[in-house]
XYZ file of C-alpha atoms in Angstrom:
209
model
C 93.687 -111.120 87.481
C 90.857 -108.965 88.755
C 89.298 -106.210 86.688
C 90.601 -103.713 89.254
C 94.083 -104.298 87.918
C 93.107 -103.281 84.386
C 93.344 -99.622 83.411
C 90.352 -98.024 81.719
C 92.171 -98.055 78.375
C 93.212 -101.700 78.651
C 89.661 -102.714 79.601
C 88.371 -100.842 76.549
C 90.960 -102.609 74.372
C 90.010 -106.012 75.793
C 86.313 -105.372 75.219
C 86.980 -104.151 71.669
C 89.159 -107.157 70.964
C 86.745 -109.797 72.178
C 83.678 -108.051 70.776
C 85.442 -107.396 67.470
C 83.709 -109.313 64.685
C 86.921 -109.411 62.639
C 89.061 -110.713 65.484
C 86.455 -113.369 66.253
C 86.191 -114.353 62.592
C 89.992 -114.562 62.282
C 90.164 -116.927 65.252
C 87.344 -119.042 63.861
C 88.910 -119.338 60.394
C 92.444 -119.945 61.639
C 93.889 -116.680 60.364
C 96.948 -115.310 62.129
C 95.335 -111.944 62.888
C 92.437 -109.651 62.074
C 94.862 -107.855 59.747
C 94.220 -110.683 57.256
C 90.945 -108.977 56.383
C 92.672 -105.635 55.745
C 94.994 -106.951 53.058
C 92.174 -109.059 51.650
C 90.035 -105.940 51.184
C 92.915 -103.936 49.706
C 93.670 -106.768 47.292
C 90.059 -107.073 46.157
C 89.891 -103.342 45.425
C 93.320 -102.868 43.872
C 94.243 -106.300 42.467
C 97.622 -106.415 44.188
C 98.344 -110.135 44.472
C 98.142 -112.810 41.792
C 99.534 -116.320 41.336
C 103.274 -116.404 40.666
C 104.159 -112.989 42.116
C 107.072 -112.207 44.440
C 105.983 -110.367 47.591
C 107.965 -108.820 50.453
C 106.088 -108.379 53.746
C 107.757 -106.009 56.238
C 106.784 -106.181 59.899
C 105.029 -109.436 59.162
C 104.429 -111.006 62.598
C 102.126 -112.629 63.567
C 101.630 -113.333 59.872
C 98.150 -112.296 58.755
C 99.316 -110.504 55.609
C 101.890 -113.166 54.730
C 99.287 -115.877 55.196
C 96.934 -114.175 52.752
C 99.700 -113.453 50.242
C 101.024 -117.022 50.298
C 97.553 -118.365 49.553
C 97.221 -115.994 46.595
C 100.670 -116.347 44.973
C 100.551 -120.142 45.189
C 103.359 -122.616 44.595
C 104.884 -120.612 41.748
C 105.054 -117.413 43.769
C 107.317 -116.269 46.583
C 106.559 -114.548 49.888
C 109.515 -113.262 51.899
C 108.609 -111.911 55.326
C 110.687 -109.984 57.832
C 110.084 -108.925 61.439
C 112.010 -108.213 64.611
C 109.574 -110.499 66.424
C 109.482 -114.256 65.935
C 106.772 -115.728 63.732
C 105.503 -119.284 63.627
C 106.212 -120.950 60.274
C 103.687 -120.534 57.479
C 103.454 -122.755 54.389
C 104.907 -120.967 51.375
C 106.514 -118.169 53.395
C 110.252 -117.572 53.831
C 110.697 -115.777 57.155
C 113.698 -113.704 58.180
C 113.780 -112.619 61.813
C 115.631 -109.400 62.515
C 115.542 -105.641 62.160
C 115.900 -104.780 58.479
C 117.298 -101.382 59.515
C 120.479 -103.299 60.408
C 122.857 -103.834 57.504
C 123.306 -107.578 58.066
C 119.558 -108.214 58.120
C 118.954 -106.001 55.101
C 121.721 -107.774 53.177
C 120.185 -111.163 54.044
C 116.800 -109.944 52.832
C 118.247 -108.572 49.593
C 120.131 -111.823 49.029
C 116.902 -113.804 49.267
C 115.231 -111.441 46.819
C 118.154 -111.780 44.405
C 117.776 -108.593 42.409
C 115.045 -106.111 41.493
C 112.332 -108.639 40.862
C 109.733 -107.923 43.545
C 106.156 -107.319 42.416
C 104.792 -106.036 45.726
C 106.223 -104.561 48.919
C 103.702 -104.435 51.736
C 104.012 -103.162 55.275
C 101.621 -103.211 58.209
C 104.360 -101.961 60.550
C 103.639 -99.662 63.470
C 105.904 -98.385 66.245
C 105.417 -99.325 69.880
C 102.967 -96.618 70.909
C 104.033 -94.394 73.815
C 100.843 -92.364 74.066
C 102.686 -89.219 73.000
C 101.133 -88.284 69.654
C 104.162 -86.349 68.415
C 106.599 -89.137 69.252
C 104.308 -91.868 67.927
C 103.675 -90.043 64.648
C 107.384 -89.489 64.108
C 108.045 -93.168 64.777
C 105.303 -94.201 62.382
C 106.559 -91.982 59.564
C 110.091 -93.269 60.085
C 108.868 -96.825 59.485
C 106.867 -95.972 56.361
C 109.852 -94.099 54.937
C 111.986 -97.201 55.503
C 109.414 -99.323 53.701
C 109.364 -96.795 50.837
C 113.152 -96.963 50.657
C 112.865 -100.737 50.360
C 110.665 -100.200 47.294
C 113.473 -98.246 45.630
C 115.834 -101.146 46.267
C 113.754 -104.113 45.215
C 110.614 -103.219 43.207
C 110.511 -104.022 39.536
C 109.042 -101.538 37.080
C 105.257 -101.256 37.533
C 105.531 -102.965 40.927
C 103.173 -102.049 43.761
C 103.360 -100.863 47.364
C 100.786 -101.190 50.175
C 101.573 -99.552 53.506
C 99.892 -98.586 56.763
C 100.270 -94.893 57.600
C 98.957 -92.814 60.490
C 97.505 -89.467 59.505
C 99.365 -86.550 61.019
C 102.649 -84.678 60.634
C 104.527 -85.821 57.534
C 101.562 -87.645 55.967
C 100.858 -85.161 53.146
C 104.509 -84.950 52.140
C 104.770 -88.746 52.105
C 101.792 -88.965 49.739
C 103.438 -86.372 47.453
C 106.670 -88.391 47.422
C 104.761 -91.524 46.490
C 103.038 -89.734 43.622
C 106.482 -88.930 42.200
C 107.443 -92.603 42.182
C 104.185 -94.391 41.316
C 101.611 -93.894 38.580
C 98.635 -94.170 40.933
C 98.317 -93.526 44.684
C 95.120 -94.292 46.594
C 94.243 -93.856 50.275
C 92.088 -96.609 51.750
C 90.337 -97.157 55.073
C 89.400 -100.857 55.174
C 86.159 -101.824 56.902
C 88.199 -103.977 59.273
C 90.265 -100.987 60.403
C 88.930 -99.656 63.700
C 86.981 -96.448 63.131
C 88.685 -94.524 65.945
C 92.163 -95.359 64.656
C 94.115 -92.746 62.681
C 95.516 -95.514 60.504
C 94.870 -95.558 56.782
C 96.406 -97.681 54.062
C 98.095 -96.249 51.021
C 98.120 -98.348 47.871
C 100.648 -97.128 45.319
C 100.681 -98.913 41.967
C 102.854 -98.705 38.871
C 106.352 -98.084 40.202
C 108.409 -95.844 37.913
C 112.072 -96.920 37.774
């Protein structure tokens, strides 16, 4: 395909992607995505994942976060991942394909969890971007609210939550809601997150039942 067929934005994305030190390093090390480095940095700062923990990864494909979590929880831990998209198998990861907004998929996920025994819910979900900031922000906040609702269903006391959020309408209220449910709430911008992106990561620790 000739360059003439690429839009200016897609050419910029392609250049960013192939010049991106994190994307290149992920390919070299065999990581599923550059997102691996985001959860790695969050974990190093906030001590989220340890051997033996049970972790739920929402919107997991292609698997960067699940891959990191499985390595950290080890054989005695559990990683349960869910995504609408397919995901190639990962050692130590139980994958459920489907939309957890649908009752049947949610029930299957809850069955695998088997009670309120999850130590960490994490979500790197994002909506399919339309280019309309209002629509995209609403879609993003809808997803983070769903992930937060999952916390209420499955997190054990003092469990933790790590979620990608786009700054904009609804962000401040979401942070306030988290502060009502967790002892500590921190806003992070990992080095591997592109500078021009509005995405930040919220790490909420110490869930209050």
